[in-house]
Amino acid sequence: MKYSSIILIVLWSVAMACTQPKKKADTVVTDVKNDSLWDKIAVYFTPPKAYENQYGDFRSPLTFYDGRPVKDTADWQARRSEIKQRWHELMGEWPELIRDRELRITDSVRKEGYMQYTVRFRWLPEEENQGYLLVPPGADRKPAVITVFYEPETAIGEGKPHRDFARQLAKRGFVTLSIGTAQASKDGVYSLYYPSMADAQVQPLSMLGYAAANAWHALAGHPAVDSTRIGIMGHSFGGKWAMFASALFDRFACGVWSDPGIVFDETKGAAVNYWEPWYLGYYPPPWEHTWRETGMIEDAKGLYPELVQEGYDLHELHALMAPRPFLVSGGSSDPVERWTALNHTIAVNKLLGYDNRVAMTNRPDHSPNARSNEQAYLFFEYFLKRD
């Protein structure tokens, strides 16, 4: 970032800090030193009685692929490396991460309670992306959250209701970076294809995780950000993106995944459609199906059928989060019975000596609402704002 931009941000932050009205301590909902914050979210970390110690038909992450059990933390580190390596082998290896640590500001506008910058940065080896950086006032380094979706405008409040995650978190004192696949979504292909759409060497959903990792590096270098406290959040398509990014890239401190479909489930139809070519079903042309076709494709190609046939499922990626915390903001795609998958990561955390690192909330509908968002924001406040 150019020095002039940094000076502009610091001067504006100081001015805003001086003009913001003071609140009484007992009215600040983000006071994470108050035990009442944990009281508000504690219930989401325990499965209902009906699902306690229920593990479904999922293959345990605490068993090596050759059948050996994981007995201790040293074994888990080896098993964790095995899972990560296997999934990268299956999905395609990432290119070298981009560590430029620069968000190039192209525009700015003052909002109520924060400054909004239009920024550009490299997220693929040969491609820049445009997003929005929201910076609250104050000269201290702050926790931050990257939000991901089809395009970056929704998260800053220019889309459907209850999806303005970046804007709401900025109002709560987080630096936020909203990014999305705007052009690909406009073209109806949604995702990222490397090195080209006709010859992608990495499954597109994994490539989205790679792009988010590069966004982390760009955001971590910003003077207003505490790089040890950066989370990620997304809904639906963005929920899948946030899940893969936080699982595959260790530097994300935590994640919120809003109704992505946290395991393979073809009974959910188009909502949990990992077989699509823009997720885990990519195959090179000629393409025999339209990109907009919904529902399970009987002769699905690409990696997805192989994963299902060989018994892989996404709970293995969840386990890579341990002991980092994550919240599943479940809707119609991720109902309460998903605890049978989440219990596997709870078991990993217990082996490592951690409790209360896996949470799920539930609502009947796919769309987020005011209550589910409040639950997510409190989760971030507890885990990213604590001393």
Coordinates of C-alpha atoms in Angstrom, one line a residue, residues 9-22 110-115 135-138:
I9 CA -6.4 6.0 6.7
V10 CA -4.6 6.8 9.9
L11 CA -5.7 10.5 9.9
W12 CA -9.3 9.5 9.2
S13 CA -9.2 6.9 11.9
V14 CA -8.0 9.4 14.5
A15 CA -10.6 11.9 13.5
M16 CA -13.4 9.4 13.7
A17 CA -12.2 8.1 17.0
C18 CA -12.3 11.6 18.4
T19 CA -15.9 12.3 17.2
Q20 CA -17.5 8.9 18.1
P21 CA -19.8 9.2 21.1
K22 CA -18.7 7.3 24.1
R110 CA -17.1 7.5 4.2
K111 CA -19.9 5.5 5.7
E112 CA -21.6 5.6 9.0
G113 CA -19.1 4.2 11.5
Y114 CA -16.4 3.1 9.0
M115 CA -14.5 3.9 5.8
V135 CA -12.2 -0.1 8.1
P136 CA -13.7 1.1 11.4
P137 CA -12.1 4.1 13.2
G138 CA -9.1 3.8 15.6

